[in-house]
């Protein structure tokens, strides 16, 4: 296990937050935290701690699937959301699913608090904007 991953998991354990974890040889460690929000029923927030212990990538994949005929409308709303929320990037992935992403430079000392803060920001922002994403999908 990478030292940054261990520091982050220590903080999750102290906070009583449940998670899934996989140590992946030759790849970044993977941590998944599942949350429910006021607007989104379930959101998996995945964190990838790099091998060099210098960064973390945080992703919320598969927020919703976008049919081809709604792609332009969805891209417009995602661009508008990125103007409002500076912490997250929103994009359509190769499967036409909405993804939220944030990356951060970390150290072993900062991995816990920075990882937790960005994980919670991801949850709060995605939960906040979810109705607008769904409106663009269904209107």
mmCIF file of N, CA, C and O in Angstrom, residues 33-110:
data_model
loop_
_atom_site.group_PDB
_atom_site.id
_atom_site.type_symbol
_atom_site.label_atom_id
_atom_site.label_comp_id
_atom_site.label_asym_id
_atom_site.label_seq_id
_atom_site.Cartn_x
_atom_site.Cartn_y
_atom_site.Cartn_z
ATOM 1 N N UNK A 33 -15.547 5.041 -2.129
ATOM 2 C CA UNK A 33 -16.437 5.396 -1.027
ATOM 3 C C UNK A 33 -17.811 5.620 -1.635
ATOM 4 O O UNK A 33 -17.969 6.371 -2.601
ATOM 5 N N UNK A 34 -18.810 4.959 -1.085
ATOM 6 C CA UNK A 34 -20.183 5.046 -1.597
ATOM 7 C C UNK A 34 -21.006 5.932 -0.675
ATOM 8 O O UNK A 34 -21.023 5.734 0.541
ATOM 9 N N UNK A 35 -21.645 6.913 -1.284
ATOM 10 C CA UNK A 35 -22.469 7.857 -0.537
ATOM 11 C C UNK A 35 -23.859 7.929 -1.139
ATOM 12 O O UNK A 35 -24.048 7.690 -2.330
ATOM 13 N N UNK A 36 -24.809 8.328 -0.319
ATOM 14 C CA UNK A 36 -26.127 8.730 -0.771
ATOM 15 C C UNK A 36 -26.282 10.207 -0.460
ATOM 16 O O UNK A 36 -25.724 10.700 0.518
ATOM 17 N N UNK A 37 -26.987 10.906 -1.311
ATOM 18 C CA UNK A 37 -27.172 12.335 -1.095
ATOM 19 C C UNK A 37 -28.635 12.692 -1.030
ATOM 20 O O UNK A 37 -29.507 11.822 -1.080
ATOM 21 N N UNK A 38 -28.905 13.971 -0.942
ATOM 22 C CA UNK A 38 -30.278 14.441 -0.919
ATOM 23 C C UNK A 38 -30.938 14.353 -2.286
ATOM 24 O O UNK A 38 -32.152 14.205 -2.390
ATOM 25 N N UNK A 39 -30.127 14.447 -3.348
ATOM 26 C CA UNK A 39 -30.659 14.407 -4.706
ATOM 27 C C UNK A 39 -30.278 13.146 -5.467
ATOM 28 O O UNK A 39 -31.067 12.640 -6.249
ATOM 29 N N UNK A 40 -29.072 12.673 -5.264
ATOM 30 C CA UNK A 40 -28.605 11.477 -5.960
ATOM 31 C C UNK A 40 -28.665 10.307 -4.988
ATOM 32 O O UNK A 40 -28.228 10.413 -3.847
ATOM 33 N N UNK A 41 -29.250 9.217 -5.453
ATOM 34 C CA UNK A 41 -29.467 8.084 -4.555
ATOM 35 C C UNK A 41 -28.148 7.460 -4.101
ATOM 36 O O UNK A 41 -27.929 7.243 -2.916
ATOM 37 N N UNK A 42 -27.263 7.164 -5.062
ATOM 38 C CA UNK A 42 -25.975 6.558 -4.734
ATOM 39 C C UNK A 42 -24.902 7.158 -5.621
ATOM 40 O O UNK A 42 -25.092 7.285 -6.832
ATOM 41 N N UNK A 43 -23.791 7.510 -5.019
ATOM 42 C CA UNK A 43 -22.657 8.038 -5.759
ATOM 43 C C UNK A 43 -21.406 7.327 -5.264
ATOM 44 O O UNK A 43 -21.110 7.337 -4.071
ATOM 45 N N UNK A 44 -20.697 6.687 -6.190
ATOM 46 C CA UNK A 44 -19.410 6.072 -5.884
ATOM 47 C C UNK A 44 -18.321 7.084 -6.203
ATOM 48 O O UNK A 44 -18.193 7.519 -7.348
ATOM 49 N N UNK A 45 -17.554 7.448 -5.198
ATOM 50 C CA UNK A 45 -16.428 8.346 -5.394
ATOM 51 C C UNK A 45 -15.171 7.499 -5.295
ATOM 52 O O UNK A 45 -14.917 6.850 -4.280
ATOM 53 N N UNK A 46 -14.423 7.488 -6.390
ATOM 54 C CA UNK A 46 -13.234 6.662 -6.478
ATOM 55 C C UNK A 46 -11.990 7.536 -6.429
ATOM 56 O O UNK A 46 -11.922 8.569 -7.095
ATOM 57 N N UNK A 47 -11.037 7.114 -5.624
ATOM 58 C CA UNK A 47 -9.783 7.845 -5.474
ATOM 59 C C UNK A 47 -8.641 6.942 -5.924
ATOM 60 O O UNK A 47 -8.611 5.749 -5.577
ATOM 61 N N UNK A 48 -7.733 7.500 -6.701
ATOM 62 C CA UNK A 48 -6.592 6.778 -7.235
ATOM 63 C C UNK A 48 -5.319 7.461 -6.748
ATOM 64 O O UNK A 48 -5.021 8.585 -7.156
ATOM 65 N N UNK A 49 -4.596 6.798 -5.838
ATOM 66 C CA UNK A 49 -3.380 7.341 -5.258
ATOM 67 C C UNK A 49 -2.190 6.832 -6.060
ATOM 68 O O UNK A 49 -1.953 5.625 -6.135
ATOM 69 N N UNK A 50 -1.433 7.757 -6.651
ATOM 70 C CA UNK A 50 -0.366 7.400 -7.580
ATOM 71 C C UNK A 50 0.777 6.655 -6.914
ATOM 72 O O UNK A 50 0.993 6.748 -5.705
ATOM 73 N N UNK A 51 1.503 5.935 -7.753
ATOM 74 C CA UNK A 51 2.636 5.146 -7.270
ATOM 75 C C UNK A 51 3.731 5.995 -6.651
ATOM 76 O O UNK A 51 4.402 5.569 -5.717
ATOM 77 N N UNK A 52 3.918 7.215 -7.158
ATOM 78 C CA UNK A 52 4.989 8.071 -6.635
ATOM 79 C C UNK A 52 4.568 8.854 -5.392
ATOM 80 O O UNK A 52 5.346 9.643 -4.856
ATOM 81 N N UNK A 53 3.329 8.648 -4.930
ATOM 82 C CA UNK A 53 2.800 9.294 -3.722
ATOM 83 C C UNK A 53 2.792 10.816 -3.829
ATOM 84 O O UNK A 53 2.916 11.521 -2.824
ATOM 85 N N UNK A 54 2.603 11.322 -5.043
ATOM 86 C CA UNK A 54 2.614 12.767 -5.237
ATOM 87 C C UNK A 54 1.290 13.340 -5.713
ATOM 88 O O UNK A 54 1.159 14.552 -5.812
ATOM 89 N N UNK A 55 0.309 12.483 -6.023
ATOM 90 C CA UNK A 55 -0.973 13.015 -6.468
ATOM 91 C C UNK A 55 -2.091 12.010 -6.242
ATOM 92 O O UNK A 55 -1.853 10.823 -6.037
ATOM 93 N N UNK A 56 -3.305 12.543 -6.274
ATOM 94 C CA UNK A 56 -4.509 11.728 -6.182
ATOM 95 C C UNK A 56 -5.470 12.205 -7.265
ATOM 96 O O UNK A 56 -5.595 13.402 -7.522
ATOM 97 N N UNK A 57 -6.120 11.246 -7.901
ATOM 98 C CA UNK A 57 -7.171 11.527 -8.877
ATOM 99 C C UNK A 57 -8.481 11.065 -8.263
ATOM 100 O O UNK A 57 -8.587 9.922 -7.805
ATOM 101 N N UNK A 58 -9.460 11.949 -8.226
ATOM 102 C CA UNK A 58 -10.761 11.638 -7.629
ATOM 103 C C UNK A 58 -11.798 11.699 -8.736
ATOM 104 O O UNK A 58 -11.875 12.685 -9.471
ATOM 105 N N UNK A 59 -12.590 10.635 -8.848
ATOM 106 C CA UNK A 59 -13.573 10.537 -9.925
ATOM 107 C C UNK A 59 -14.915 10.053 -9.390
ATOM 108 O O UNK A 59 -14.975 9.173 -8.540
ATOM 109 N N UNK A 60 -15.959 10.636 -9.965
ATOM 110 C CA UNK A 60 -17.326 10.128 -9.791
ATOM 111 C C UNK A 60 -17.788 9.761 -11.195
ATOM 112 O O UNK A 60 -18.161 10.628 -11.988
ATOM 113 N N UNK A 61 -17.668 8.473 -11.514
ATOM 114 C CA UNK A 61 -18.030 7.975 -12.839
ATOM 115 C C UNK A 61 -19.533 7.684 -12.909
ATOM 116 O O UNK A 61 -20.194 7.503 -11.885
ATOM 117 N N UNK A 62 -20.028 7.614 -14.116
ATOM 118 C CA UNK A 62 -21.385 7.109 -14.387
ATOM 119 C C UNK A 62 -22.467 7.841 -13.603
ATOM 120 O O UNK A 62 -23.378 7.216 -13.063
ATOM 121 N N UNK A 63 -22.386 9.162 -13.555
ATOM 122 C CA UNK A 63 -23.430 9.937 -12.891
ATOM 123 C C UNK A 63 -24.747 9.740 -13.622
ATOM 124 O O UNK A 63 -25.789 9.588 -13.005
ATOM 125 N N UNK A 64 -24.679 9.714 -14.941
ATOM 126 C CA UNK A 64 -25.831 9.323 -15.755
ATOM 127 C C UNK A 64 -25.340 8.999 -17.153
ATOM 128 O O UNK A 64 -24.275 9.435 -17.571
ATOM 129 N N UNK A 65 -26.109 8.217 -17.871
ATOM 130 C CA UNK A 65 -25.829 7.857 -19.265
ATOM 131 C C UNK A 65 -26.597 8.818 -20.158
ATOM 132 O O UNK A 65 -27.771 9.099 -19.913
ATOM 133 N N UNK A 66 -25.938 9.334 -21.193
ATOM 134 C CA UNK A 66 -26.532 10.347 -22.055
ATOM 135 C C UNK A 66 -26.747 9.766 -23.454
ATOM 136 O O UNK A 66 -25.778 9.365 -24.107
ATOM 137 N N UNK A 67 -28.012 9.725 -23.903
ATOM 138 C CA UNK A 67 -28.251 9.248 -25.273
ATOM 139 C C UNK A 67 -27.706 10.249 -26.296
ATOM 140 O O UNK A 67 -27.552 11.441 -25.999
ATOM 141 N N UNK A 68 -27.412 9.769 -27.478
ATOM 142 C CA UNK A 68 -26.801 10.605 -28.524
ATOM 143 C C UNK A 68 -27.584 11.872 -28.811
ATOM 144 O O UNK A 68 -27.004 12.934 -29.030
ATOM 145 N N UNK A 69 -28.910 11.787 -28.791
ATOM 146 C CA UNK A 69 -29.730 12.952 -29.129
ATOM 147 C C UNK A 69 -29.725 14.026 -28.031
ATOM 148 O O UNK A 69 -30.195 15.133 -28.253
ATOM 149 N N UNK A 70 -29.174 13.735 -26.870
ATOM 150 C CA UNK A 70 -29.097 14.700 -25.767
ATOM 151 C C UNK A 70 -27.667 15.170 -25.495
ATOM 152 O O UNK A 70 -27.424 15.947 -24.572
ATOM 153 N N UNK A 71 -26.732 14.698 -26.291
ATOM 154 C CA UNK A 71 -25.320 14.984 -26.050
ATOM 155 C C UNK A 71 -25.018 16.492 -26.066
ATOM 156 O O UNK A 71 -24.350 16.999 -25.171
ATOM 157 N N UNK A 72 -25.515 17.212 -27.053
ATOM 158 C CA UNK A 72 -25.239 18.660 -27.151
ATOM 159 C C UNK A 72 -25.828 19.404 -25.957
ATOM 160 O O UNK A 72 -25.156 20.269 -25.374
ATOM 161 N N UNK A 73 -27.060 19.080 -25.576
ATOM 162 C CA UNK A 73 -27.681 19.730 -24.416
ATOM 163 C C UNK A 73 -26.886 19.448 -23.141
ATOM 164 O O UNK A 73 -26.688 20.340 -22.304
ATOM 165 N N UNK A 74 -26.424 18.205 -23.000
ATOM 166 C CA UNK A 74 -25.674 17.840 -21.801
ATOM 167 C C UNK A 74 -24.335 18.560 -21.767
ATOM 168 O O UNK A 74 -23.914 19.051 -20.706
ATOM 169 N N UNK A 75 -23.663 18.655 -22.897
ATOM 170 C CA UNK A 75 -22.382 19.361 -22.924
ATOM 171 C C UNK A 75 -22.561 20.827 -22.542
ATOM 172 O O UNK A 75 -21.724 21.396 -21.840
ATOM 173 N N UNK A 76 -23.663 21.427 -22.964
ATOM 174 C CA UNK A 76 -23.943 22.820 -22.584
ATOM 175 C C UNK A 76 -24.105 22.958 -21.073
ATOM 176 O O UNK A 76 -23.557 23.890 -20.468
ATOM 177 N N UNK A 77 -24.854 22.068 -20.455
ATOM 178 C CA UNK A 77 -25.058 22.166 -19.004
ATOM 179 C C UNK A 77 -23.755 21.861 -18.262
ATOM 180 O O UNK A 77 -23.429 22.517 -17.265
ATOM 181 N N UNK A 78 -22.978 20.903 -18.745
ATOM 182 C CA UNK A 78 -21.713 20.587 -18.080
ATOM 183 C C UNK A 78 -20.749 21.765 -18.161
ATOM 184 O O UNK A 78 -20.055 22.074 -17.181
ATOM 185 N N UNK A 79 -20.709 22.438 -19.297
ATOM 186 C CA UNK A 79 -19.866 23.637 -19.419
ATOM 187 C C UNK A 79 -20.336 24.727 -18.462
ATOM 188 O O UNK A 79 -19.520 25.398 -17.822
ATOM 189 N N UNK A 80 -21.648 24.912 -18.340
ATOM 190 C CA UNK A 80 -22.188 25.914 -17.417
ATOM 191 C C UNK A 80 -21.829 25.564 -15.971
ATOM 192 O O UNK A 80 -21.477 26.449 -15.180
ATOM 193 N N UNK A 81 -21.889 24.284 -15.629
ATOM 194 C CA UNK A 81 -21.550 23.858 -14.269
ATOM 195 C C UNK A 81 -20.082 24.127 -13.956
ATOM 196 O O UNK A 81 -19.742 24.531 -12.842
ATOM 197 N N UNK A 82 -19.218 23.928 -14.940
ATOM 198 C CA UNK A 82 -17.792 24.190 -14.699
ATOM 199 C C UNK A 82 -17.511 25.676 -14.524
ATOM 200 O O UNK A 82 -16.540 26.051 -13.868
ATOM 201 N N UNK A 83 -18.366 26.537 -15.089
ATOM 202 C CA UNK A 83 -18.229 27.970 -14.837
ATOM 203 C C UNK A 83 -18.600 28.314 -13.396
ATOM 204 O O UNK A 83 -18.062 29.245 -12.813
ATOM 205 N N UNK A 84 -19.531 27.568 -12.815
ATOM 206 C CA UNK A 84 -20.023 27.840 -11.465
ATOM 207 C C UNK A 84 -19.203 27.166 -10.367
ATOM 208 O O UNK A 84 -19.087 27.699 -9.264
ATOM 209 N N UNK A 85 -18.701 25.988 -10.637
ATOM 210 C CA UNK A 85 -18.016 25.185 -9.616
ATOM 211 C C UNK A 85 -16.571 24.966 -10.031
ATOM 212 O O UNK A 85 -16.286 24.146 -10.891
ATOM 213 N N UNK A 86 -15.674 25.664 -9.388
ATOM 214 C CA UNK A 86 -14.284 25.601 -9.805
ATOM 215 C C UNK A 86 -13.570 24.326 -9.380
ATOM 216 O O UNK A 86 -12.506 24.010 -9.895
ATOM 217 N N UNK A 87 -14.101 23.571 -8.454
ATOM 218 C CA UNK A 87 -13.388 22.408 -7.935
ATOM 219 C C UNK A 87 -13.492 21.185 -8.815
ATOM 220 O O UNK A 87 -12.623 20.319 -8.759
ATOM 221 N N UNK A 88 -14.552 21.068 -9.590
ATOM 222 C CA UNK A 88 -14.752 19.857 -10.389
ATOM 223 C C UNK A 88 -14.775 20.151 -11.873
ATOM 224 O O UNK A 88 -15.274 21.189 -12.302
ATOM 225 N N UNK A 89 -14.248 19.191 -12.634
ATOM 226 C CA UNK A 89 -14.439 19.174 -14.077
ATOM 227 C C UNK A 89 -15.565 18.181 -14.341
ATOM 228 O O UNK A 89 -15.605 17.105 -13.741
ATOM 229 N N UNK A 90 -16.452 18.537 -15.231
ATOM 230 C CA UNK A 90 -17.510 17.628 -15.662
ATOM 231 C C UNK A 90 -17.291 17.335 -17.142
ATOM 232 O O UNK A 90 -17.009 18.253 -17.909
ATOM 233 N N UNK A 91 -17.429 16.080 -17.518
ATOM 234 C CA UNK A 91 -17.273 15.733 -18.927
ATOM 235 C C UNK A 91 -18.052 14.466 -19.261
ATOM 236 O O UNK A 91 -18.473 13.726 -18.364
ATOM 237 N N UNK A 92 -18.241 14.249 -20.558
ATOM 238 C CA UNK A 92 -18.814 13.002 -21.042
ATOM 239 C C UNK A 92 -17.655 12.080 -21.401
ATOM 240 O O UNK A 92 -16.761 12.473 -22.159
ATOM 241 N N UNK A 93 -17.663 10.884 -20.853
ATOM 242 C CA UNK A 93 -16.586 9.947 -21.160
ATOM 243 C C UNK A 93 -16.881 9.214 -22.472
ATOM 244 O O UNK A 93 -17.859 9.509 -23.156
ATOM 245 N N UNK A 94 -16.033 8.262 -22.807
ATOM 246 C CA UNK A 94 -16.171 7.540 -24.077
ATOM 247 C C UNK A 94 -17.446 6.701 -24.160
ATOM 248 O O UNK A 94 -17.861 6.312 -25.244
ATOM 249 N N UNK A 95 -18.093 6.440 -23.031
ATOM 250 C CA UNK A 95 -19.361 5.700 -23.001
ATOM 251 C C UNK A 95 -20.565 6.629 -22.918
ATOM 252 O O UNK A 95 -21.675 6.179 -22.646
ATOM 253 N N UNK A 96 -20.341 7.940 -23.140
ATOM 254 C CA UNK A 96 -21.388 8.960 -23.021
ATOM 255 C C UNK A 96 -22.001 8.994 -21.628
ATOM 256 O O UNK A 96 -23.201 9.204 -21.460
ATOM 257 N N UNK A 97 -21.172 8.810 -20.615
ATOM 258 C CA UNK A 97 -21.605 8.931 -19.236
ATOM 259 C C UNK A 97 -20.980 10.179 -18.628
ATOM 260 O O UNK A 97 -19.814 10.491 -18.889
ATOM 261 N N UNK A 98 -21.755 10.880 -17.818
ATOM 262 C CA UNK A 98 -21.257 12.076 -17.153
ATOM 263 C C UNK A 98 -20.306 11.654 -16.030
ATOM 264 O O UNK A 98 -20.638 10.784 -15.218
ATOM 265 N N UNK A 99 -19.151 12.292 -16.014
ATOM 266 C CA UNK A 99 -18.129 12.034 -15.000
ATOM 267 C C UNK A 99 -17.726 13.362 -14.367
ATOM 268 O O UNK A 99 -17.636 14.376 -15.050
ATOM 269 N N UNK A 100 -17.481 13.329 -13.062
ATOM 270 C CA UNK A 100 -16.932 14.486 -12.353
ATOM 271 C C UNK A 100 -15.523 14.112 -11.919
ATOM 272 O O UNK A 100 -15.281 12.981 -11.486
ATOM 273 N N UNK A 101 -14.585 15.058 -12.036
ATOM 274 C CA UNK A 101 -13.187 14.757 -11.748
ATOM 275 C C UNK A 101 -12.484 15.924 -11.079
ATOM 276 O O UNK A 101 -12.778 17.085 -11.367
ATOM 277 N N UNK A 102 -11.557 15.583 -10.191
ATOM 278 C CA UNK A 102 -10.652 16.561 -9.592
ATOM 279 C C UNK A 102 -9.330 15.845 -9.328
ATOM 280 O O UNK A 102 -9.317 14.661 -8.980
ATOM 281 N N UNK A 103 -8.245 16.540 -9.538
ATOM 282 C CA UNK A 103 -6.911 16.012 -9.274
ATOM 283 C C UNK A 103 -6.219 16.944 -8.292
ATOM 284 O O UNK A 103 -6.468 18.151 -8.291
ATOM 285 N N UNK A 104 -5.332 16.378 -7.483
ATOM 286 C CA UNK A 104 -4.619 17.201 -6.513
ATOM 287 C C UNK A 104 -3.205 16.689 -6.307
ATOM 288 O O UNK A 104 -2.957 15.480 -6.346
ATOM 289 N N UNK A 105 -2.304 17.622 -6.090
ATOM 290 C CA UNK A 105 -0.949 17.307 -5.680
ATOM 291 C C UNK A 105 -0.989 17.114 -4.166
ATOM 292 O O UNK A 105 -1.560 17.942 -3.448
ATOM 293 N N UNK A 106 -0.410 16.001 -3.700
ATOM 294 C CA UNK A 106 -0.438 15.701 -2.273
ATOM 295 C C UNK A 106 0.933 15.218 -1.806
ATOM 296 O O UNK A 106 1.803 14.910 -2.614
ATOM 297 N N UNK A 107 1.066 15.156 -0.502
ATOM 298 C CA UNK A 107 2.202 14.521 0.158
ATOM 299 C C UNK A 107 1.613 13.499 1.128
ATOM 300 O O UNK A 107 0.388 13.449 1.321
ATOM 301 N N UNK A 108 2.462 12.742 1.758
ATOM 302 C CA UNK A 108 1.968 11.800 2.769
ATOM 303 C C UNK A 108 1.241 12.560 3.873
ATOM 304 O O UNK A 108 0.175 12.152 4.335
ATOM 305 N N UNK A 109 1.777 13.699 4.283
ATOM 306 C CA UNK A 109 1.163 14.485 5.358
ATOM 307 C C UNK A 109 -0.180 15.091 4.962
ATOM 308 O O UNK A 109 -1.072 15.238 5.799
ATOM 309 N N UNK A 110 -0.352 15.428 3.690
ATOM 310 C CA UNK A 110 -1.596 16.083 3.258
ATOM 311 C C UNK A 110 -2.619 15.125 2.651
ATOM 312 O O UNK A 110 -3.763 15.513 2.432
#
